Structures are given as C-alpha cells and as structure tokens.
XYZ file of C-alpha atoms in Angstrom:
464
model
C 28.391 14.723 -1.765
C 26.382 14.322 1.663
C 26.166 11.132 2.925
C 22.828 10.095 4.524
C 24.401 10.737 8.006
C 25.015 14.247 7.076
C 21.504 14.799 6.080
C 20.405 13.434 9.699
C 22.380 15.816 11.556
C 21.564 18.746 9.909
C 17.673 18.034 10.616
C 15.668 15.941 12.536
C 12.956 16.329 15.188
C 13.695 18.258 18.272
C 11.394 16.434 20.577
C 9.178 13.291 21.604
C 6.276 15.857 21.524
C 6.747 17.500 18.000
C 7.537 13.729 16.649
C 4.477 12.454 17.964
C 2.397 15.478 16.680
C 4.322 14.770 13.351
C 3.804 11.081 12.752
C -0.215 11.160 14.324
C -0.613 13.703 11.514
C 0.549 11.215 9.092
C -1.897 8.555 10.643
C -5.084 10.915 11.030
C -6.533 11.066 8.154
C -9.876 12.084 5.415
C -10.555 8.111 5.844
C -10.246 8.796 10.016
C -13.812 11.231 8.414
C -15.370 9.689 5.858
C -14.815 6.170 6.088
C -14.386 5.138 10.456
C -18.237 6.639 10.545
C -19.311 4.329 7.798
C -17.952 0.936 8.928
C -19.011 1.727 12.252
C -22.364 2.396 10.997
C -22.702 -0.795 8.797
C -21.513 -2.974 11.256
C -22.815 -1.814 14.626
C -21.216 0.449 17.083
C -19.154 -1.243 19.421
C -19.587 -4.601 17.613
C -17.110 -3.023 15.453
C -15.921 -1.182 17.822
C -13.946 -3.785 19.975
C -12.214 -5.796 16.996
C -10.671 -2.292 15.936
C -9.128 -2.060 19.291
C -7.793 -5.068 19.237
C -5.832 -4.723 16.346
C -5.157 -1.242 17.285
C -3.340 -3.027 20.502
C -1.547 -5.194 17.976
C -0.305 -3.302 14.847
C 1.124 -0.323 17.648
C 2.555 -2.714 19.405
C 4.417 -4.534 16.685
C 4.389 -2.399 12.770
C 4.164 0.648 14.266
C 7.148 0.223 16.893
C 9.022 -2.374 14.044
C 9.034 0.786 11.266
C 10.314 3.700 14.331
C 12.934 1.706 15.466
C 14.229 0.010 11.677
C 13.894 4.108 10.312
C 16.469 5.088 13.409
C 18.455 2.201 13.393
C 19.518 2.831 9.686
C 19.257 6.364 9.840
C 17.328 6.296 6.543
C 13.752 5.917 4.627
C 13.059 2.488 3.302
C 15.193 2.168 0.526
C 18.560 2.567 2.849
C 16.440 0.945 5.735
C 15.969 -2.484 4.053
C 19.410 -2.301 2.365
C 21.411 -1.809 5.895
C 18.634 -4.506 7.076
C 19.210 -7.143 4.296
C 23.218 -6.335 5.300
C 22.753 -6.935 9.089
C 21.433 -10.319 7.995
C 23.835 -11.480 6.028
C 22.309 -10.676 2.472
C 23.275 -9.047 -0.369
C 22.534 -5.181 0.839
C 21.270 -4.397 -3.441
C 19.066 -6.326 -2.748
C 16.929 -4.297 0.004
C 17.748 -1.349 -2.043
C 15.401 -2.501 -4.573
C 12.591 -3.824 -2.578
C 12.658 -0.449 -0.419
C 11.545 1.048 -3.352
C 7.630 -0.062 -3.426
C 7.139 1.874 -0.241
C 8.645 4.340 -1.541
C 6.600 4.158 -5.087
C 3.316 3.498 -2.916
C 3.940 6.496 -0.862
C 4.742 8.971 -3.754
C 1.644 7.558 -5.449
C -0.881 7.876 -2.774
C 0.202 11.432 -1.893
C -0.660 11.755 -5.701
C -4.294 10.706 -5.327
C -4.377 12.706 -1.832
C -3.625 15.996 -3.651
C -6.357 15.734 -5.624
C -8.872 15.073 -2.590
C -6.779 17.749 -1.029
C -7.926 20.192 -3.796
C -11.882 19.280 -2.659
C -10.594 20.365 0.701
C -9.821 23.513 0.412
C -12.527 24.412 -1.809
C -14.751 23.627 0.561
C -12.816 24.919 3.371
C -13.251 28.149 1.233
C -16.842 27.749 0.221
C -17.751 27.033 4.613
C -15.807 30.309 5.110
C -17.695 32.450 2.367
C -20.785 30.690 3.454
C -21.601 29.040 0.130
C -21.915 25.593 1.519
C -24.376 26.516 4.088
C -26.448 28.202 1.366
C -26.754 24.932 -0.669
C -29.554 24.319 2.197
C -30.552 20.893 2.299
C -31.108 20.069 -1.481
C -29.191 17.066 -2.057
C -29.369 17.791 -5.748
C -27.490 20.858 -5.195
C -25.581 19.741 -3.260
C -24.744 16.505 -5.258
C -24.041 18.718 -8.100
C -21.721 20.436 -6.614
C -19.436 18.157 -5.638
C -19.526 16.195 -8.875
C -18.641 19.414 -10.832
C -15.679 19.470 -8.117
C -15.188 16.187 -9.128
C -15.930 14.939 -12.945
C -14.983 11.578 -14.016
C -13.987 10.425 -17.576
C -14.305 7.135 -19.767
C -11.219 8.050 -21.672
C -8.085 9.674 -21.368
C -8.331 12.305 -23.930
C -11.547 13.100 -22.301
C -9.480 13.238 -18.848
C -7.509 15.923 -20.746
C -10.346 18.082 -22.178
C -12.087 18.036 -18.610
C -8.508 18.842 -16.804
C -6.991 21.957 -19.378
C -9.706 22.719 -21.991
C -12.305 23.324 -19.406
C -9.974 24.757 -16.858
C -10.878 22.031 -14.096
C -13.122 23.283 -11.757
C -10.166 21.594 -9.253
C -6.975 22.820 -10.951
C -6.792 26.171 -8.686
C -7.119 23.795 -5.367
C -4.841 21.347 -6.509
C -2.313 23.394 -6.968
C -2.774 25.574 -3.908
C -3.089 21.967 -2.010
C 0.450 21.208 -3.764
C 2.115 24.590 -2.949
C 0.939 24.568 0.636
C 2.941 21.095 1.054
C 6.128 22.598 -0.937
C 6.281 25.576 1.296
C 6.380 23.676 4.955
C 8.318 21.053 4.083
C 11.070 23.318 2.306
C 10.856 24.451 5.589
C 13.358 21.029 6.424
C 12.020 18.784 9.400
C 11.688 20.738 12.763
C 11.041 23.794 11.383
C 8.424 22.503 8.407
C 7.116 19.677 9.408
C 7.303 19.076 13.018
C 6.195 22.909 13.774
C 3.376 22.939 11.719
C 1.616 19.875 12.911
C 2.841 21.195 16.273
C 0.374 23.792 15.212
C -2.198 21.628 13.146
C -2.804 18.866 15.289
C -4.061 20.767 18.845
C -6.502 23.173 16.544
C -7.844 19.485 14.920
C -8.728 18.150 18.292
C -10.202 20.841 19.578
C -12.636 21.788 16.685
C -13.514 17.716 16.805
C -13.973 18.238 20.709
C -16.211 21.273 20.037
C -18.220 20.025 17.015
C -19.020 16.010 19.146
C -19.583 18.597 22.324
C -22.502 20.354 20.238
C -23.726 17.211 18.718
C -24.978 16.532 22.145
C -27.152 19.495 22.330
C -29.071 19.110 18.828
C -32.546 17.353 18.688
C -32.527 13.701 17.848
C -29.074 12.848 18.042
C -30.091 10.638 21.214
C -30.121 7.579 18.777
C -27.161 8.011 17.138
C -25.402 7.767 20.166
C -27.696 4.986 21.354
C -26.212 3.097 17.716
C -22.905 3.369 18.730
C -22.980 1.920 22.001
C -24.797 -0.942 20.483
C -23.053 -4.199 20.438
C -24.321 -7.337 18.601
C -22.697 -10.553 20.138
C -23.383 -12.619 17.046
C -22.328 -9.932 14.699
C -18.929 -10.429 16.151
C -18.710 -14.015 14.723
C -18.801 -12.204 11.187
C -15.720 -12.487 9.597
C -16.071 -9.360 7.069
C -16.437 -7.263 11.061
C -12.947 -8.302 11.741
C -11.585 -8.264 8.069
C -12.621 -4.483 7.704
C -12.147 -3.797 11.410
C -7.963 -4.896 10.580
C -8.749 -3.202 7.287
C -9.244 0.436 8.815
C -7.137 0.278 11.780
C -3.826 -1.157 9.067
C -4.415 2.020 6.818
C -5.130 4.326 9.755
C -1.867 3.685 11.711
C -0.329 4.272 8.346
C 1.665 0.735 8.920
C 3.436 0.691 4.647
C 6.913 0.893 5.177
C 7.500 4.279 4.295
C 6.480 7.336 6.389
C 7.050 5.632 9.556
C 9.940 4.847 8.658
C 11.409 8.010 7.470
C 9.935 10.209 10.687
C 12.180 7.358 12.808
C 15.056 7.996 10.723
C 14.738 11.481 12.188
C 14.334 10.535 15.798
C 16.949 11.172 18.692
C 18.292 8.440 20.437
C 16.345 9.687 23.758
C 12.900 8.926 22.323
C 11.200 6.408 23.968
C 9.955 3.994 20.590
C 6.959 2.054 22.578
C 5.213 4.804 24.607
C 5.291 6.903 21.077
C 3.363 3.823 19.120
C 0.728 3.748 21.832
C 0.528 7.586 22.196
C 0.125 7.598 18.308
C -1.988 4.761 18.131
C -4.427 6.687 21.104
C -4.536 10.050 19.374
C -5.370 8.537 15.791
C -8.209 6.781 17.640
C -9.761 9.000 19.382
C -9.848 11.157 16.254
C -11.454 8.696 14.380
C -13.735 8.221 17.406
C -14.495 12.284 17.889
C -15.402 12.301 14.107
C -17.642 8.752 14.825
C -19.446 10.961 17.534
C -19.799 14.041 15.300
C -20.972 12.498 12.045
C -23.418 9.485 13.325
C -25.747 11.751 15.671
C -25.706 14.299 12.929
C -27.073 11.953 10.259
C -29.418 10.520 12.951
C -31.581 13.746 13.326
C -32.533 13.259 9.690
C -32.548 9.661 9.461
C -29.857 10.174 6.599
C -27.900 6.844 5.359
C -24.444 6.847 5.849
C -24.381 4.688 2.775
C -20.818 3.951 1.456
C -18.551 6.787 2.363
C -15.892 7.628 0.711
C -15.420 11.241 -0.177
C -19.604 11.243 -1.168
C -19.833 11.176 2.737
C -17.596 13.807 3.774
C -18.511 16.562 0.601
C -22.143 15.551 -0.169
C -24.253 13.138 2.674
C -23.000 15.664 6.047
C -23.904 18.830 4.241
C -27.425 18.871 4.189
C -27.555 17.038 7.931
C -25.463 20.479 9.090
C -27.252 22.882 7.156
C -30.281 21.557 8.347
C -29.230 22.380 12.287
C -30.208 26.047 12.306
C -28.661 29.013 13.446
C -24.978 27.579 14.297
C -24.982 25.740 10.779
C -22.514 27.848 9.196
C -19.927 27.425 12.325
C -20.170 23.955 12.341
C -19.161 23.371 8.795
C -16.523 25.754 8.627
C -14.812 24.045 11.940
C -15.526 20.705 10.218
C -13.705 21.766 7.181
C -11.211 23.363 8.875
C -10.359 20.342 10.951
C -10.405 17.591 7.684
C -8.088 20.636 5.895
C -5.447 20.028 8.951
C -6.138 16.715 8.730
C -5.221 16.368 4.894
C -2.226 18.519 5.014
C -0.670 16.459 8.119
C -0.801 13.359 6.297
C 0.047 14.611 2.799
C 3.688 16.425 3.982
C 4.310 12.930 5.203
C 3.706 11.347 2.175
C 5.569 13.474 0.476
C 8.191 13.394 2.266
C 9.240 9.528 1.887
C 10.193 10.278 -1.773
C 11.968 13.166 -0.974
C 14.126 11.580 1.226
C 14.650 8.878 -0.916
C 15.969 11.982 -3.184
C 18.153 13.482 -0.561
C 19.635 10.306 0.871
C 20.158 7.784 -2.229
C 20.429 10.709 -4.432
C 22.024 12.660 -2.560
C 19.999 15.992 -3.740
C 19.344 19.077 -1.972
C 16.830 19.145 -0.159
C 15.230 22.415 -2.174
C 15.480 20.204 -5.165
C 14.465 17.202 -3.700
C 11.400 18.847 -2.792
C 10.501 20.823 -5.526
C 10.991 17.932 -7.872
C 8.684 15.537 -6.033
C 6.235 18.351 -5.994
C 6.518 19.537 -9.436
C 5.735 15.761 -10.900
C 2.934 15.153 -8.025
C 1.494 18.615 -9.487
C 1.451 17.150 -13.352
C 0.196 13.724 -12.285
C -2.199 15.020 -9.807
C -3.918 17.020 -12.606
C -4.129 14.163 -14.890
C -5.849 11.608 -13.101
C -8.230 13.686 -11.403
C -11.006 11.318 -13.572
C -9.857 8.438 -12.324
C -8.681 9.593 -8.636
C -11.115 6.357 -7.028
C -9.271 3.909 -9.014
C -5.886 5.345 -8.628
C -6.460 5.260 -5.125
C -7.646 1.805 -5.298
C -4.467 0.641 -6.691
C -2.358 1.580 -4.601
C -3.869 1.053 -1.441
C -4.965 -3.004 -2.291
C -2.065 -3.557 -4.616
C 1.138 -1.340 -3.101
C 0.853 -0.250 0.739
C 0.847 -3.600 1.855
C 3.682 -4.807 0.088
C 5.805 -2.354 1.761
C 4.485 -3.188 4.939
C 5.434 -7.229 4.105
C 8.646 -6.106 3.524
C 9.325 -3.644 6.139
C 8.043 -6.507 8.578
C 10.480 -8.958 7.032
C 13.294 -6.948 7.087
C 13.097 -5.861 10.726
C 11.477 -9.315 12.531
C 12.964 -11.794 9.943
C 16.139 -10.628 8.342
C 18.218 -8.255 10.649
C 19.736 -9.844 13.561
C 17.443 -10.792 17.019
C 19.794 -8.742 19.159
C 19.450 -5.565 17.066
C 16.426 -5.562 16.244
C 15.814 -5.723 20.457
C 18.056 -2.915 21.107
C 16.764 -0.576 18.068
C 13.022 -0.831 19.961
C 15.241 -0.608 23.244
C 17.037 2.440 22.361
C 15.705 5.391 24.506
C 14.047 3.390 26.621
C 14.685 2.472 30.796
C 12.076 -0.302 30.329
C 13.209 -3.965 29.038
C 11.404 -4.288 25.674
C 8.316 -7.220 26.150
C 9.864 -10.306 25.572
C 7.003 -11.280 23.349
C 7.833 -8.425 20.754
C 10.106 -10.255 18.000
C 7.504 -13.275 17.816
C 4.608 -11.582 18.126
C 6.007 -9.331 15.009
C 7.058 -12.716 13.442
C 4.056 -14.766 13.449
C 1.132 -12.074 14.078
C 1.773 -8.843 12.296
C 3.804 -9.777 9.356
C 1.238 -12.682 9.100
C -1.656 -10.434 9.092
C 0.170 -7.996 6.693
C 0.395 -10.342 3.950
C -3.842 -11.504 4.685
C -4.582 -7.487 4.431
C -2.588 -7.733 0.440
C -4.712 -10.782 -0.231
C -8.078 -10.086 1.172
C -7.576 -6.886 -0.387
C -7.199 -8.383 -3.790
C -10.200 -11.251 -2.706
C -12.391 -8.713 -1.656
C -11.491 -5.588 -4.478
C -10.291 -3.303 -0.901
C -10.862 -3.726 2.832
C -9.037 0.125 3.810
C-alpha cells in the first residue's frame, strides 16, 4: 500500500504561482459576491472597511501561514497533520487522528451545501448566455419566481423527496453537472487538475470583475454608491457587531478551518516561500471581494435598490433587475458576472472536495480515481437531498464545524508541536528570519479569536 509520502511525490504543485492561484480559489468565494457587498452596505463603507483589514493583516499573518506550514511539515491533510502534531508534542499521536477529522467532516459537508448553490450557478450562467435572465426585465416578481422555483424549500422530509425525484428538481440537472465538473479536474491529480485550472480560472475572474467595476463607472447614478463606500462613520467604529462581522467575513473568506489550507500545504515544495504566499492570498481574496463591493453597490445605487440581507437572494434575485435595467450592454454584463461567480464556485468547491479525498488517499490509502469518485458519488446523493434545507445545512456547519477545525489546527501548530519546529516549518523556503512575534501572536491572538468566532457564532445564530 502507498504510504502518504508516496502520494506526495507523485503529485503536488509545480510552482509558488499555480499554488497561490490554487489556494486564492479556495478563499474567493459566492460569499466574496453576495455577502462582502451587504455588510459593507449595512455598516458603512470604510467604517467597515478598516476593521476587515485589520483582521485580514492578522488571520494571514498567523492561520493562514500556521495551516501552509503544519500541511507541509506533515506532508498530510488534517487528520495526519494533527496526528504527527500531537506526536511532535509528546502526545498520544490517535489522538490527533481523531480530532483531524472535524475539518475534515466540516469540509466534506460544506462542499455538500456548495454543490447545491453551485447548481444555481450554472443555471444562471446558462440562462445569461441564452439571454433568458436579461429578458426577466426588471419585474422582481419574475424574477423572484424564478429563483425560488430554482430553489424550493420543504417543511418535511418526505416533501424534500417529492420536490427532489417526483418533480424532477428544477436543480437536479445543475447539480449534477456542478458535481461532474469537480470529478473531472480533480481526477485530473493536483498540477494537472487543480492547479492548471485555477491557473486558468482565476486571471479570467479578475478580469471580468476589473471590466464589470470599470463600467460601473460609466452608468448614470452610480456616483453615490461610490460616495457610500468611501464613507466612514467614526462612532460606528465603536460598534461591536462592525468588528464581530468584520472578523466574521474576513475568518470565512481566508478559508482559515483546518482543512483545505492544510491539504494545498501538504502539496507545497520546500522552495515556497510560506509568508509572502499568505499575504499574496490574503491581497487577491480582497481585492476580489472589493472589485465585487465596487460592482454591486453603484449598481444597486442607480435604482435606489436595498441590498437587504444577501445571501444567495442578492446574487440570483436583488442584482438582476439593477443590470437589466442598464440598457443596451445589460446582457454582457450579466453573463461576465455569472461567468466570474461560476469560476469563483468551482475554485473553491475542488478545494473542498479535495480535503476528504485526501483523507481517502492518505489514511486510506485509496486510489486516487476512487478516492475521488467516492467523495463525489456521496456529495451527489446528499447534495440532492437537502436541497430544501441547503440555508440551514449551511448554517450548521459554518457556526457549529469550521471553527472547530480552525481551534484545533491553531492548537496543534502554536500550542502542541514543538517552538523550534513550528519556527522552521513557517521558515522553510524562506531567506527571511520568520517575525519573532509569530508563535505568540498565533498563541494568544488568533487561536483566541478562533474560539470567540465558534461562540459568537452560536450567541449570535452566524457572524460568516
């Protein structure tokens, strides 16, 4: 049987570039769309603004670079990660087995609820193509109805059934082209799935995000959009649910859980440089979020729309009749917006996936081709079923799972291994001395703040 080294040598990134490009596609997100617009909305341009940064300074400069370096110090997702951690320290290595299974659990779960949102995706990526979406026209009834035929919910689960197979799902078809688009690239293995697709992916996302916030600027009445988001309210910044939601987005966005992070540094070369890739990461996932901010908040302003709540509503039904509503480049502008949330979805949902599978291939010790297919086949049948319930689902496992995993990934690397290699796992690659504030500020800040985002999660029913 292949031992977990095996599996590393056979595949693994071939450069810092195509890593990068692989793990920002795992942190750019739907919620970088449909949920960064919203809380920047609610809470005042840059008085929201400037507490995201912050913690976008701290959870690069401490998760991100903690869950690299533990991933290609153990040469192995989180299950292996925490066991060869718990070992270093002098604990039973069983032990971090066991615990490296929530992020792996979490991860397999949330790419779960993704492929259903996925299955929206590219039904409306389809429907912007065709042109049906621009002939909705403004009617928000239309549109509205729509999107919740897309998306049905149920009271019960035998009614959950009837809506997914007796009906035929009006999201089955998308779902499971969504599923088999993710099979095929990462069958592919890492460099030649993975890393060369968002190789791919990722450029063609920033540029049609570059494009659409370039025309925003041209369009009637966007002026105060962009006049909100350069608004900053001093006082507002001595609210505590600004910072609480502010640490909220920017934990989720970074994609800080103790899984996918983990397993993309378990396939890094010794050469990369751990530090400048956080920051690099942490940059490009921002200014994404930021493109969409400058896309979606002048475009609601020429109608006076409300951004209300996001959440999926925002990205399928609130934008749609703001675009249509532009004129002759309508049709353009949704279809590069679709496009560019499509590349956006599959970039993060191959690295959700893949935590589980390498949990298959390395504890296992599957093939990779089954590994795969397996993970996919069950995402497929559970994906399906809890279409109804996809918000709550989601729910769950963002306030009650993520988090653990990134407590425990955090513990493992800052409190359990040993100082000295922990320093030279960040070091590795690097001709820089590692800041000499890194292991405390990972000790009493980040792993600190990971366990408030699980509580105040829990307090406050979600804060990412």
């Amino acid at each position: 049987m292949a031992n977990s080294d095996t599996l590393q040598k056979q595949d693994g990134f071939k450069s810092q570039f195509g890593f990068i490009m692989a793990a920002v596609g795992s942190c750019v997100g739907m919620a970088n769309v449909w949920r960064f617009p919203m809380l920047v909305s609610r809470y005042g341009g840059l008085t929201f603004l400037i507490p995201y940064a912050i913690f976008a300074f701290i959870i690069c400069q401490s998760g991100m670079m903690e869950e690299f370096s533990l991933g290609r110090w153990a040469r192995s997702g989180p299950s292996g990660a925490f066991g060869k951690a718990m070992e270093n320290g002098g604990h039973p290595k069983k032990i971090g087995e066991w615990l490296g299974g929530i992020p792996v659990i979490g991860s397999l779960c949330l790419a779960i609820g993704y492929s259903v949102v996925m299955g929206w995706v590219f039904a409306y990526t389809k429907m912007a193509i065709t042109g049906e979406l621009t002939a909705m026209g403004t009617d928000m009834n239309v549109i509205g109805g729509a999107f919740s035929a897309m998306a049905p919910e149920a009271n019960s689960l035998p009614e959950a059934i009837q809506m997914t197979f007796a009906t035929g799902g009006a999201n089955n078809l998308w779902i499971i082209i969504g599923i088999v688009v993710s099979f095929v690239i990462m069958l592919a293995g890492i460099s030649n799935g993975i890393e060369a697709s968002c190789k791919i992916m990722l450029p063609i996302l920033y540029v049609l995000f570059v494009v659409l916030a370039i025309v925003m600027i041209f369009i009637p009445g966007t002026a105060e959009g962009y006049k909100y988001i350069f608004t900053l309210d001093p006082k507002s910044l001595l609210n505590p649910e600004v910072w609480v939601y502010a640490f909220g987005q920017c934990f989720f966005s970074l994609s800080v859980a103790g899984s996918g992070s983990v397993v993309y540094g378990s396939y890094l070369g010794k050469d990369v440089k751990i530090r400048q890739s956080a920051v690099i990461c942490a940059i490009l996932d921002t200014s994404c979020a930021l493109l969409a901010m400058f896309v979606i908040i002048p475009a609601m302003a020429t109608t006076g729309a409300d951004l209300g709540n996001g959440g999926p509503g925002l990205m399928f039904v609130s934008v749609l009749p703001v675009f249509n509503g532009i004129g002759g480049i309508s049709r353009l502008i949704v279809i590069f917006f679709y496009v560019a949330i499509l590349f956006a979805g599959i970039s993060s949902i191959i690295n959700l996936f893949e935590t589980p599978v390498n949990f298959l291939q390395q504890q296992l010790h599957l093939k990779r081709w089954m590994a795969v297919g397996l993970i996919h086949v069950v995402g497929l049948i559970v994906a399906l079923l809890i279409q109804p319930w996809t918000s709550q689902w989601m729910d769950i496992v963002s306030i009650y799972i993520l988090p653990l995993g990134a407590v425990a990934a955090g513990i493992m690397f800052f409190w359990v291994m040993k100082k000295k290699d922990a320093l030279a796992a960040a070091q590795l690659g690097s001709d820089k001395p590692i800041m000499k504030w890194f292991m405390p500020f990972g000790k009493y800040v980040f792993v600190p703040l990971c366990i408030a985002c699980f509580v105040l999660g829990i307090w406050w029913g979600g804060i990412g």
